[in-house]
mmCIF file of C-alpha atoms and ligand atoms in Angstrom:
data_model
loop_
_atom_site.group_PDB
_atom_site.id
_atom_site.type_symbol
_atom_site.label_atom_id
_atom_site.label_comp_id
_atom_site.label_asym_id
_atom_site.label_seq_id
_atom_site.Cartn_x
_atom_site.Cartn_y
_atom_site.Cartn_z
ATOM 1 C CA MET F 1 0.166 0.065 0.011
ATOM 2 C CA LYS F 2 1.038 3.721 -0.261
ATOM 3 C CA ALA F 3 1.994 5.509 2.898
ATOM 4 C CA VAL F 4 3.381 8.853 4.053
ATOM 5 C CA ARG F 5 6.733 7.876 5.600
ATOM 6 C CA LEU F 6 9.040 10.056 7.683
ATOM 7 C CA HIS F 7 12.764 8.998 7.038
ATOM 8 C CA LYS F 8 14.597 11.729 8.629
ATOM 9 C CA TYR F 9 13.934 14.593 11.182
ATOM 10 C CA GLU F 10 14.033 18.116 9.535
ATOM 11 C CA ALA F 11 13.102 16.577 6.175
ATOM 12 C CA ARG F 12 9.731 16.101 4.631
ATOM 13 C CA PRO F 13 8.109 12.866 4.518
ATOM 14 C CA VAL F 14 7.778 10.779 1.264
ATOM 15 C CA VAL F 15 4.843 8.719 -0.155
ATOM 16 C CA GLU F 16 6.166 5.157 -0.901
ATOM 17 C CA GLU F 17 4.996 1.568 -1.243
ATOM 18 C CA VAL F 18 5.022 -0.437 2.302
ATOM 19 C CA PRO F 19 3.527 -3.872 3.052
ATOM 20 C CA ASP F 20 -0.111 -3.940 4.043
ATOM 21 C CA PRO F 21 -0.634 -4.154 7.926
ATOM 22 C CA GLU F 22 -2.079 -7.480 9.022
ATOM 23 C CA VAL F 23 -4.292 -8.760 11.730
ATOM 24 C CA VAL F 24 -1.977 -10.693 14.218
ATOM 25 C CA LYS F 25 -3.707 -10.495 17.764
ATOM 26 C CA PRO F 26 -7.164 -11.297 18.588
ATOM 27 C CA PHE F 27 -8.333 -7.662 19.038
ATOM 28 C CA ASP F 28 -6.451 -6.189 16.095
ATOM 29 C CA VAL F 29 -8.434 -4.410 13.639
ATOM 30 C CA VAL F 30 -7.305 -3.047 10.237
ATOM 31 C CA VAL F 31 -9.000 0.001 8.785
ATOM 32 C CA ARG F 32 -8.947 1.195 5.273
ATOM 33 C CA ILE F 33 -8.507 4.985 5.506
ATOM 34 C CA GLY F 34 -11.143 7.228 4.193
ATOM 35 C CA GLY F 35 -9.507 10.422 5.491
ATOM 36 C CA ALA F 36 -6.426 11.186 7.555
ATOM 37 C CA GLY F 37 -6.044 14.688 9.053
ATOM 38 C CA LEU F 38 -2.910 16.766 8.912
ATOM 39 C CA CYS F 39 -2.170 18.307 12.368
ATOM 40 C CA ARG F 40 0.392 20.898 13.418
ATOM 41 C CA THR F 41 1.709 17.995 15.580
ATOM 42 C CA ASP F 42 2.854 16.493 12.349
ATOM 43 C CA LEU F 43 4.973 19.484 11.592
ATOM 44 C CA HIS F 44 6.335 19.339 15.412
ATOM 45 C CA ILE F 45 7.327 15.597 14.664
ATOM 46 C CA VAL F 46 9.213 16.653 11.442
ATOM 47 C CA GLU F 47 10.944 19.152 13.458
ATOM 48 C CA GLY F 48 12.081 16.389 15.899
ATOM 49 C CA GLN F 49 10.074 17.681 18.933
ATOM 50 C CA TRP F 50 8.894 14.150 19.700
ATOM 51 C CA ALA F 51 11.912 12.239 18.989
ATOM 52 C CA ALA F 52 13.533 12.039 22.380
ATOM 53 C CA LYS F 53 9.977 11.393 23.985
ATOM 54 C CA THR F 54 8.863 8.492 21.700
ATOM 55 C CA GLU F 55 12.139 7.153 20.397
ATOM 56 C CA VAL F 56 10.172 5.981 17.433
ATOM 57 C CA GLY F 57 12.382 4.215 14.822
ATOM 58 C CA LEU F 58 12.494 5.838 11.432
ATOM 59 C CA PRO F 59 11.087 5.359 8.837
ATOM 60 C CA TYR F 60 7.554 5.166 10.187
ATOM 61 C CA THR F 61 4.053 6.367 8.883
ATOM 62 C CA LEU F 62 2.653 9.528 10.040
ATOM 63 C CA GLY F 63 -1.149 10.296 10.842
ATOM 64 C CA HIS F 64 -2.945 10.268 14.052
ATOM 65 C CA GLU F 65 -6.281 11.621 13.003
ATOM 66 C CA ASN F 66 -8.125 8.795 11.104
ATOM 67 C CA ALA F 67 -11.460 7.559 9.871
ATOM 68 C CA GLY F 68 -12.359 4.868 7.396
ATOM 69 C CA TRP F 69 -13.930 1.429 7.028
ATOM 70 C CA VAL F 70 -13.121 -1.744 8.741
ATOM 71 C CA HIS F 71 -11.038 -3.893 6.592
ATOM 72 C CA GLU F 72 -10.336 -7.071 8.677
ATOM 73 C CA VAL F 73 -10.735 -7.921 12.168
ATOM 74 C CA GLY F 74 -9.116 -10.157 14.746
ATOM 75 C CA SER F 75 -10.837 -13.277 15.959
ATOM 76 C CA ALA F 76 -12.061 -11.883 19.152
ATOM 77 C CA VAL F 77 -13.736 -8.756 17.604
ATOM 78 C CA GLU F 78 -17.432 -9.260 17.618
ATOM 79 C CA HIS F 79 -19.052 -5.787 17.613
ATOM 80 C CA LEU F 80 -17.472 -4.687 14.126
ATOM 81 C CA LYS F 81 -17.848 -6.075 10.695
ATOM 82 C CA VAL F 82 -15.958 -5.496 7.498
ATOM 83 C CA GLY F 83 -17.247 -2.383 5.787
ATOM 84 C CA ASP F 84 -18.365 -0.634 8.863
ATOM 85 C CA ALA F 85 -17.676 2.972 8.673
ATOM 86 C CA VAL F 86 -15.633 4.057 11.775
ATOM 87 C CA ILE F 87 -13.647 6.883 13.307
ATOM 88 C CA LEU F 88 -10.476 5.935 15.380
ATOM 89 C CA HIS F 89 -9.726 7.062 18.886
ATOM 90 C CA PRO F 90 -5.943 7.937 18.311
ATOM 91 C CA ILE F 91 -4.572 5.684 21.080
ATOM 92 C CA VAL F 92 -4.342 2.059 21.387
ATOM 93 C CA THR F 93 -4.972 1.071 24.888
ATOM 94 C CA CYS F 94 -4.867 -2.190 26.992
ATOM 95 C CA GLY F 95 -8.139 -1.962 28.662
ATOM 96 C CA PHE F 96 -6.829 -3.629 31.730
ATOM 97 C CA CYS F 97 -4.813 -0.933 33.684
ATOM 98 C CA ARG F 98 -6.227 1.349 36.218
ATOM 99 C CA ALA F 99 -6.338 4.270 33.940
ATOM 100 C CA CYS F 100 -8.211 2.201 31.199
ATOM 101 C CA ARG F 101 -10.858 0.912 33.815
ATOM 102 C CA ALA F 102 -11.384 4.573 34.934
ATOM 103 C CA GLY F 103 -12.103 5.377 31.124
ATOM 104 C CA ASP F 104 -8.918 7.654 31.058
ATOM 105 C CA ASP F 105 -7.553 6.287 27.903
ATOM 106 C CA VAL F 106 -4.927 8.805 27.493
ATOM 107 C CA HIS F 107 -3.153 7.629 30.594
ATOM 108 C CA CYS F 108 -3.176 3.859 29.784
ATOM 109 C CA GLU F 109 -0.009 2.360 31.214
ATOM 110 C CA SER F 110 0.449 0.081 28.230
ATOM 111 C CA GLN F 111 -0.298 2.177 25.040
ATOM 112 C CA SER F 112 0.690 2.935 21.664
ATOM 113 C CA PHE F 113 -0.064 6.025 19.669
ATOM 114 C CA PRO F 114 -0.083 5.429 15.845
ATOM 115 C CA GLY F 115 1.252 8.209 13.925
ATOM 116 C CA ILE F 116 3.202 9.356 16.903
ATOM 117 C CA ASP F 117 5.177 6.412 18.127
ATOM 118 C CA THR F 118 4.069 3.658 15.636
ATOM 119 C CA ASP F 119 2.685 3.530 12.118
ATOM 120 C CA GLY F 120 -0.225 5.877 11.544
ATOM 121 C CA GLY F 121 -2.975 6.503 9.081
ATOM 122 C CA MET F 122 -1.537 8.430 6.310
ATOM 123 C CA ALA F 123 -1.805 5.426 4.275
ATOM 124 C CA GLU F 124 -4.310 3.238 2.543
ATOM 125 C CA LEU F 125 -4.642 1.022 5.633
ATOM 126 C CA ILE F 126 -3.823 1.293 9.416
ATOM 127 C CA LYS F 127 -3.805 -1.199 12.258
ATOM 128 C CA THR F 128 -5.468 -0.400 15.462
ATOM 129 C CA SER F 129 -7.308 -2.251 18.298
ATOM 130 C CA ALA F 130 -10.998 -2.936 18.694
ATOM 131 C CA ARG F 131 -11.060 -0.737 21.824
ATOM 132 C CA SER F 132 -10.109 2.373 19.784
ATOM 133 C CA VAL F 133 -12.984 2.043 17.123
ATOM 134 C CA VAL F 134 -16.115 4.160 17.148
ATOM 135 C CA LYS F 135 -18.777 3.266 14.711
ATOM 136 C CA LEU F 136 -20.085 6.049 12.581
ATOM 137 C CA ALA F 137 -23.880 6.710 12.401
ATOM 138 C CA GLU F 138 -25.687 5.764 9.129
ATOM 139 C CA GLY F 139 -24.622 7.798 6.089
ATOM 140 C CA VAL F 140 -21.668 9.583 7.763
ATOM 141 C CA GLU F 141 -18.656 9.789 5.399
ATOM 142 C CA PRO F 142 -15.462 8.989 7.141
ATOM 143 C CA ALA F 143 -13.491 11.771 5.431
ATOM 144 C CA SER F 144 -16.015 14.312 6.602
ATOM 145 C CA VAL F 145 -15.510 13.650 10.165
ATOM 146 C CA ALA F 146 -11.735 12.620 10.523
ATOM 147 C CA ALA F 147 -10.862 15.845 11.907
ATOM 148 C CA LEU F 148 -12.874 14.947 15.104
ATOM 149 C CA ALA F 149 -10.413 12.148 15.928
ATOM 150 C CA ASP F 150 -7.646 14.485 17.198
ATOM 151 C CA ALA F 151 -8.259 18.091 16.382
ATOM 152 C CA GLY F 152 -11.939 17.850 17.620
ATOM 153 C CA LEU F 153 -11.334 15.264 20.370
ATOM 154 C CA THR F 154 -8.472 17.462 22.025
ATOM 155 C CA ALA F 155 -10.466 20.746 21.754
ATOM 156 C CA TYR F 156 -13.510 19.006 23.131
ATOM 157 C CA HIS F 157 -11.526 17.377 26.128
ATOM 158 C CA ALA F 158 -10.035 20.802 27.185
ATOM 159 C CA VAL F 159 -13.467 22.572 26.837
ATOM 160 C CA LYS F 160 -15.289 19.818 28.855
ATOM 161 C CA LYS F 161 -12.653 20.155 31.575
ATOM 162 C CA ALA F 162 -12.944 24.158 31.516
ATOM 163 C CA VAL F 163 -16.803 24.206 31.252
ATOM 164 C CA PRO F 164 -17.169 23.956 35.269
ATOM 165 C CA LEU F 165 -15.056 27.078 35.456
ATOM 166 C CA LEU F 166 -17.024 29.103 32.950
ATOM 167 C CA TYR F 167 -20.110 30.464 34.546
ATOM 168 C CA PRO F 168 -22.434 32.812 32.825
ATOM 169 C CA GLY F 169 -20.690 36.176 32.825
ATOM 170 C CA SER F 170 -17.154 34.695 32.593
ATOM 171 C CA THR F 171 -14.748 35.097 29.712
ATOM 172 C CA CYS F 172 -13.036 32.371 27.956
ATOM 173 C CA VAL F 173 -9.913 33.444 25.604
ATOM 174 C CA VAL F 174 -9.261 31.153 22.773
ATOM 175 C CA MET F 175 -5.719 31.536 21.293
ATOM 176 C CA GLY F 176 -5.469 30.195 17.765
ATOM 177 C CA ALA F 177 -8.545 29.535 15.331
ATOM 178 C CA GLY F 178 -6.942 26.743 13.460
ATOM 179 C CA GLY F 179 -7.549 22.972 13.208
ATOM 180 C CA LEU F 180 -8.079 22.686 16.909
ATOM 181 C CA GLY F 181 -9.440 26.031 17.788
ATOM 182 C CA HIS F 182 -12.200 26.186 15.278
ATOM 183 C CA ILE F 183 -13.680 23.125 16.781
ATOM 184 C CA GLY F 184 -12.936 24.270 20.488
ATOM 185 C CA ILE F 185 -14.980 27.593 19.799
ATOM 186 C CA GLN F 186 -17.965 25.473 18.734
ATOM 187 C CA CYS F 187 -17.792 23.189 21.708
ATOM 188 C CA LEU F 188 -17.701 26.027 24.042
ATOM 189 C CA ARG F 189 -20.689 27.704 22.372
ATOM 190 C CA ALA F 190 -22.506 24.286 22.596
ATOM 191 C CA MET F 191 -21.546 23.568 26.241
ATOM 192 C CA SER F 192 -21.479 26.938 28.129
ATOM 193 C CA ALA F 193 -22.786 30.557 28.225
ATOM 194 C CA THR F 194 -19.377 32.090 28.871
ATOM 195 C CA ARG F 195 -18.351 35.232 26.604
ATOM 196 C CA ILE F 196 -15.837 33.708 23.876
ATOM 197 C CA VAL F 197 -12.939 35.950 23.040
ATOM 198 C CA VAL F 198 -10.866 34.594 20.073
ATOM 199 C CA LEU F 199 -7.416 35.771 19.286
ATOM 200 C CA ASP F 200 -5.519 34.807 15.985
ATOM 201 C CA ARG F 201 -2.751 36.406 14.008
ATOM 202 C CA ASN F 202 -4.499 35.655 10.929
ATOM 203 C CA GLU F 203 -7.443 37.753 9.824
ATOM 204 C CA ASP F 204 -8.774 35.330 7.544
ATOM 205 C CA ALA F 205 -9.060 32.862 10.421
ATOM 206 C CA LEU F 206 -10.492 35.211 12.738
ATOM 207 C CA GLY F 207 -13.082 36.417 10.288
ATOM 208 C CA LEU F 208 -14.586 32.958 10.258
ATOM 209 C CA THR F 209 -15.095 32.701 14.004
ATOM 210 C CA ARG F 210 -18.196 34.714 14.609
ATOM 211 C CA ASP F 211 -20.261 32.120 12.849
ATOM 212 C CA TRP F 212 -18.846 29.422 15.139
ATOM 213 C CA GLY F 213 -19.774 31.363 18.211
ATOM 214 C CA ALA F 214 -17.065 33.884 18.970
ATOM 215 C CA ASP F 215 -18.448 37.043 20.661
ATOM 216 C CA GLU F 216 -15.333 39.033 20.363
ATOM 217 C CA THR F 217 -12.469 38.746 18.062
ATOM 218 C CA VAL F 218 -9.019 40.234 18.648
ATOM 219 C CA LEU F 219 -6.248 40.324 16.047
ATOM 220 C CA VAL F 220 -2.785 39.465 17.360
ATOM 221 C CA ASP F 221 -0.937 42.637 16.492
ATOM 222 C CA GLY F 222 0.942 43.573 19.720
ATOM 223 C CA SER F 223 -1.847 45.281 21.536
ATOM 224 C CA HIS F 224 -3.834 42.127 21.894
ATOM 225 C CA VAL F 225 -2.985 41.303 25.498
ATOM 226 C CA ASP F 226 -4.108 44.876 26.448
ATOM 227 C CA ARG F 227 -7.110 44.634 24.368
ATOM 228 C CA VAL F 228 -8.217 41.422 26.282
ATOM 229 C CA LEU F 229 -7.554 43.002 29.785
ATOM 230 C CA GLU F 230 -9.543 46.046 28.458
ATOM 231 C CA LEU F 231 -12.521 43.710 27.558
ATOM 232 C CA THR F 232 -12.204 42.093 31.050
ATOM 233 C CA ASP F 233 -12.119 45.421 33.025
ATOM 234 C CA GLY F 234 -8.411 44.688 33.729
ATOM 235 C CA ARG F 235 -8.934 41.355 35.282
ATOM 236 C CA GLY F 236 -8.157 38.857 32.586
ATOM 237 C CA ALA F 237 -10.146 35.733 31.645
ATOM 238 C CA GLU F 238 -11.410 32.990 33.851
ATOM 239 C CA VAL F 239 -9.965 30.502 31.290
ATOM 240 C CA VAL F 240 -7.446 30.826 28.465
ATOM 241 C CA LEU F 241 -7.476 27.981 25.977
ATOM 242 C CA ASP F 242 -4.025 28.208 24.465
ATOM 243 C CA PHE F 243 -4.056 26.240 21.281
ATOM 244 C CA VAL F 244 -0.684 27.946 20.217
ATOM 245 C CA ALA F 245 1.758 27.912 23.069
ATOM 246 C CA GLU F 246 4.852 28.599 21.017
ATOM 247 C CA GLY F 247 6.394 31.879 19.571
ATOM 248 C CA GLY F 248 5.634 33.771 22.922
ATOM 249 C CA ALA F 249 1.870 32.876 22.885
ATOM 250 C CA GLU F 250 2.350 30.779 25.967
ATOM 251 C CA ARG F 251 3.455 34.043 27.974
ATOM 252 C CA GLU F 252 0.625 36.000 26.562
ATOM 253 C CA ALA F 253 -1.911 33.308 27.646
ATOM 254 C CA TRP F 254 -0.650 33.518 31.194
ATOM 255 C CA ALA F 255 -0.688 37.232 31.062
ATOM 256 C CA MET F 256 -4.433 37.071 29.938
ATOM 257 C CA THR F 257 -5.290 34.671 32.640
ATOM 258 C CA GLY F 258 -7.084 36.293 35.590
ATOM 259 C CA ARG F 259 -6.871 35.807 39.421
ATOM 260 C CA ALA F 260 -7.852 32.223 40.307
ATOM 261 C CA GLY F 261 -8.190 31.562 36.662
ATOM 262 C CA SER F 262 -6.814 28.694 34.435
ATOM 263 C CA ASP F 263 -4.339 28.662 31.630
ATOM 264 C CA PHE F 264 -5.107 25.619 29.519
ATOM 265 C CA VAL F 265 -2.005 24.540 27.652
ATOM 266 C CA ILE F 266 -2.884 22.685 24.314
ATOM 267 C CA GLY F 267 -0.449 23.878 21.806
ATOM 268 C CA TYR F 268 3.255 23.429 22.452
ATOM 269 C CA GLY F 269 6.762 24.234 21.176
ATOM 270 C CA GLY F 270 7.428 27.074 23.649
ATOM 271 C CA THR F 271 8.219 26.986 27.396
ATOM 272 C CA VAL F 272 5.801 27.678 30.036
ATOM 273 C CA GLN F 273 7.541 29.642 32.773
ATOM 274 C CA MET F 274 6.625 32.063 35.519
ATOM 275 C CA PRO F 275 7.822 33.219 38.892
ATOM 276 C CA ALA F 276 6.374 31.034 41.725
ATOM 277 C CA ILE F 277 5.260 34.116 43.452
ATOM 278 C CA ASP F 278 2.966 35.022 40.548
ATOM 279 C CA VAL F 279 1.295 31.527 40.771
ATOM 280 C CA ILE F 280 0.832 31.683 44.527
ATOM 281 C CA SER F 281 -0.222 35.197 44.820
ATOM 282 C CA THR F 282 -2.962 35.043 42.152
ATOM 283 C CA GLU F 283 -3.865 31.319 42.618
ATOM 284 C CA ARG F 284 -3.691 30.975 38.795
ATOM 285 C CA ASN F 285 -3.455 27.431 37.392
ATOM 286 C CA VAL F 286 -1.568 25.809 34.522
ATOM 287 C CA VAL F 287 -3.607 22.795 33.092
ATOM 288 C CA GLY F 288 -2.057 20.395 30.813
ATOM 289 C CA ASN F 289 -4.263 18.798 28.092
ATOM 290 C CA LEU F 290 -3.494 15.704 25.999
ATOM 291 C CA VAL F 291 -5.929 14.614 23.395
ATOM 292 C CA GLY F 292 -9.015 12.971 25.142
ATOM 293 C CA SER F 293 -10.712 9.727 26.038
ATOM 294 C CA TYR F 294 -12.848 7.323 24.052
ATOM 295 C CA ASN F 295 -15.891 8.661 25.638
ATOM 296 C CA ASP F 296 -15.000 12.299 24.810
ATOM 297 C CA LEU F 297 -14.925 11.035 21.063
ATOM 298 C CA ALA F 298 -18.144 9.494 21.521
ATOM 299 C CA GLU F 299 -19.644 12.619 22.990
ATOM 300 C CA LEU F 300 -18.181 14.779 20.672
ATOM 301 C CA MET F 301 -19.657 12.684 17.636
ATOM 302 C CA ALA F 302 -23.100 13.266 19.275
ATOM 303 C CA LEU F 303 -22.536 17.001 19.270
ATOM 304 C CA ALA F 304 -21.498 16.721 15.476
ATOM 305 C CA ALA F 305 -24.512 14.578 14.724
ATOM 306 C CA ALA F 306 -26.686 17.329 16.259
ATOM 307 C CA GLY F 307 -25.192 19.918 14.033
ATOM 308 C CA ARG F 308 -23.725 21.754 17.076
ATOM 309 C CA VAL F 309 -20.032 21.289 15.723
ATOM 310 C CA GLU F 310 -19.185 21.569 12.081
ATOM 311 C CA MET F 311 -15.791 21.105 10.476
ATOM 312 C CA LEU F 312 -14.124 23.367 7.860
ATOM 313 C CA THR F 313 -11.774 21.208 5.852
ATOM 314 C CA ARG F 314 -9.953 21.131 2.757
ATOM 315 C CA THR F 315 -9.208 17.620 1.254
ATOM 316 C CA TYR F 316 -5.856 16.749 -0.568
ATOM 317 C CA PRO F 317 -4.855 13.422 -2.251
ATOM 318 C CA LEU F 318 -2.443 11.420 -0.031
ATOM 319 C CA ASP F 319 0.283 12.157 -2.573
ATOM 320 C CA ALA F 320 -0.124 15.814 -2.166
ATOM 321 C CA VAL F 321 0.788 15.605 1.676
ATOM 322 C CA ASN F 322 3.661 17.919 1.311
ATOM 323 C CA ASP F 323 1.479 20.488 -0.460
ATOM 324 C CA ALA F 324 -0.805 20.164 2.556
ATOM 325 C CA MET F 325 2.266 20.738 4.752
ATOM 326 C CA ASP F 326 3.361 23.681 2.808
ATOM 327 C CA ASP F 327 -0.179 25.353 3.237
ATOM 328 C CA LEU F 328 -0.219 24.545 7.020
ATOM 329 C CA GLU F 329 3.183 25.811 7.453
ATOM 330 C CA ALA F 330 2.576 29.063 5.582
ATOM 331 C CA GLY F 331 -0.754 29.702 7.377
ATOM 332 C CA ARG F 332 -2.705 29.223 4.065
ATOM 333 C CA LEU F 333 -4.926 26.358 5.581
ATOM 334 C CA ARG F 334 -8.140 27.436 7.292
ATOM 335 C CA GLY F 335 -9.827 24.579 9.487
ATOM 336 C CA ARG F 336 -8.181 21.172 8.897
ATOM 337 C CA GLY F 337 -6.352 19.676 5.943
ATOM 338 C CA ILE F 338 -7.680 16.050 5.361
ATOM 339 C CA LEU F 339 -5.477 13.558 3.186
ATOM 340 C CA VAL F 340 -7.628 11.075 1.150
ATOM 341 C CA PRO F 341 -5.890 7.986 -0.262
HETATM 342 N N1 LIG L 1 -2.351 18.688 23.329
HETATM 343 C C1 LIG L 1 -2.699 17.938 22.437
HETATM 344 O O1 LIG L 1 -3.149 16.735 22.742
HETATM 345 C C2 LIG L 1 -2.697 18.342 21.077
HETATM 346 C C3 LIG L 1 -3.329 17.630 20.012
HETATM 347 C C4 LIG L 1 -3.261 18.014 18.615
HETATM 348 C C5 LIG L 1 -2.496 19.139 18.334
HETATM 349 N N2 LIG L 1 -1.929 19.815 19.431
HETATM 350 C C6 LIG L 1 -1.197 21.101 19.277
HETATM 351 O O2 LIG L 1 -2.022 22.087 19.144
HETATM 352 C C7 LIG L 1 -1.397 23.356 18.405
HETATM 353 C C8 LIG L 1 -2.475 23.599 17.315
HETATM 354 O O3 LIG L 1 -2.620 22.617 16.365
HETATM 355 P P1 LIG L 1 -3.492 22.953 14.978
HETATM 356 O O4 LIG L 1 -3.509 21.728 14.228
HETATM 357 O O5 LIG L 1 -4.833 23.560 15.458
HETATM 358 O O6 LIG L 1 -2.770 24.093 14.215
HETATM 359 P P2 LIG L 1 -3.178 25.214 13.187
HETATM 360 O O7 LIG L 1 -1.863 25.593 12.633
HETATM 361 O O8 LIG L 1 -4.257 24.557 12.532
HETATM 362 O O9 LIG L 1 -3.940 26.441 14.036
HETATM 363 C C9 LIG L 1 -3.127 27.247 14.837
HETATM 364 C C10 LIG L 1 -3.747 28.721 14.529
HETATM 365 O O10 LIG L 1 -3.146 29.528 15.476
HETATM 366 C C11 LIG L 1 -2.735 30.844 14.889
HETATM 367 N N3 LIG L 1 -1.553 31.306 15.498
HETATM 368 C C12 LIG L 1 -0.359 30.972 15.352
HETATM 369 N N4 LIG L 1 0.477 31.826 16.179
HETATM 370 C C13 LIG L 1 -0.251 32.637 16.718
HETATM 371 C C14 LIG L 1 -0.179 33.456 18.030
HETATM 372 N N5 LIG L 1 1.180 33.767 18.204
HETATM 373 N N6 LIG L 1 -1.139 34.002 18.380
HETATM 374 C C15 LIG L 1 -2.516 33.867 18.004
HETATM 375 N N7 LIG L 1 -2.762 32.913 17.015
HETATM 376 C C16 LIG L 1 -1.765 32.183 16.407
HETATM 377 C C17 LIG L 1 -2.585 30.437 13.482
HETATM 378 O O11 LIG L 1 -2.954 31.519 12.615
HETATM 379 C C18 LIG L 1 -3.641 29.265 13.259
HETATM 380 O O12 LIG L 1 -5.023 29.848 12.913
HETATM 381 C C19 LIG L 1 -0.252 22.755 17.806
HETATM 382 O O13 LIG L 1 0.841 23.016 18.668
HETATM 383 C C20 LIG L 1 -0.393 21.115 17.849
HETATM 384 O O14 LIG L 1 0.738 20.538 17.827
HETATM 385 C C21 LIG L 1 -1.935 19.441 20.732
HETATM 386 ZN ZN1 LIG L 2 -2.595 16.078 16.467
HETATM 387 ZN ZN1 LIG L 3 -4.335 0.632 29.762
#
C-alpha cells in the first residue's frame, strides 16, 4: 500500500509503497482509511520535537487523526464487521490498567499512539485495536469527520474540563482558531454560556469565528493582551485555551489569565515559565491537556451529529501531503487539511 513515511527529522516525509498491515492479535482491527487529518503536531514531529519522547524508529508512517472502513478484524472482535464506517480514537489502549478501567484512555500504562510512536494512518490502511474504534452513524462519510479524531477530540476534552469554570458572565479566551481552535470555539458555544474571545494572528482565520460562536475577536498585533485586559475590566479571563503555546503565545496566555483563573496549555513548542510568587499570589492554574478519552470522542460525535459542531476542511490526495504541509506551515490552511488516499 501507499503510505506517508518520515525517514529523517527536519526533512519532509515521502509517499512510498510499504507492506499492508495485518491482523495478528485477536483484538487487532485493520481499517481502510477514508481520511487522515494533518495536524500541526505532524510539523512538530518533523521538527524532531517528539524524537526523544517517543524514540520511534525511522522510517515510520505519520497520521494520528483517522477515519475509514473496517477492512479486517481479529478473532475476538465481535462488535465490528468488514465495511463498517468508523472513526478511530487515536490511542491504542490495553483495557486492563487502572487508567483504562477509569475510562482515562490517554493515561493507559501500556499504550501505543499510531502516527506518533508507531505506524499511523496517512496510508491506505492502518492497524489499530477494537477498543479504539467508534462506529459512525448511518450515512456519515469518514473523511468528513476525520478531523474530530484528534483536532476535535483534543479541543472537546479541554473545553469539557473548562466548562465547570465558565459560569455565565465569565470570559474564555481562545488563542488560535486553526484546526483545533475552530472546533474548540463551537464546543464552548454548545456547552457553556461564557463570553468567547478569540485571538488569532491571521485575519482570515479570525473572520470565520463569529459564525462558530465567538463574541469578540482580537487580532494578534502587539496590542492584543491589553485589548483582552480591557475587555475584562483589567481582570483577565477565567479561562484561556491556548491552542498555540509557542512563539511567545504561551507567555501572553498566562498574562491574560485572571486571578484564580486557568491557563489551559494545548499547543506546544514554547516554554511555560513564570515566577512562583505570581502563581501563589494570584492562585492561577496551569492545566495540561492531551487529546481525550474514548468517551470524549463518542460525546463529540453526538455534538457533531446534532449539527452543533461543524468542520471546515480542505481535502488533498495522499500524494499531495507535502502541499498540505506547505499550506499549513505558511498559514494558508483554514480549519483542517484532510488527506484522502
Ligand atoms: N495537546 C494535544 O493533545 C494536542 C493535540 C493536537 C494538536 N496539538 C497542538 O495544538 C496546536 C494547534 O494545532 P492545530 O493543528 O490546530 O494548528 P493550526 O496551525 O491549524 O492552528 C493554529 C492557529 O493559531 C494561529 N496562531 C499562530 N500563532 C499565533 C499566535 N502567536 N497568536 C495567536 N494565534 C496564532 C494560526 O494563525 C492558526 O489559525 C499545535 O501546537 C499542535 O501541535 C496538541
Ligand atoms: Zn494532532
Ligand atoms: Zn491501559
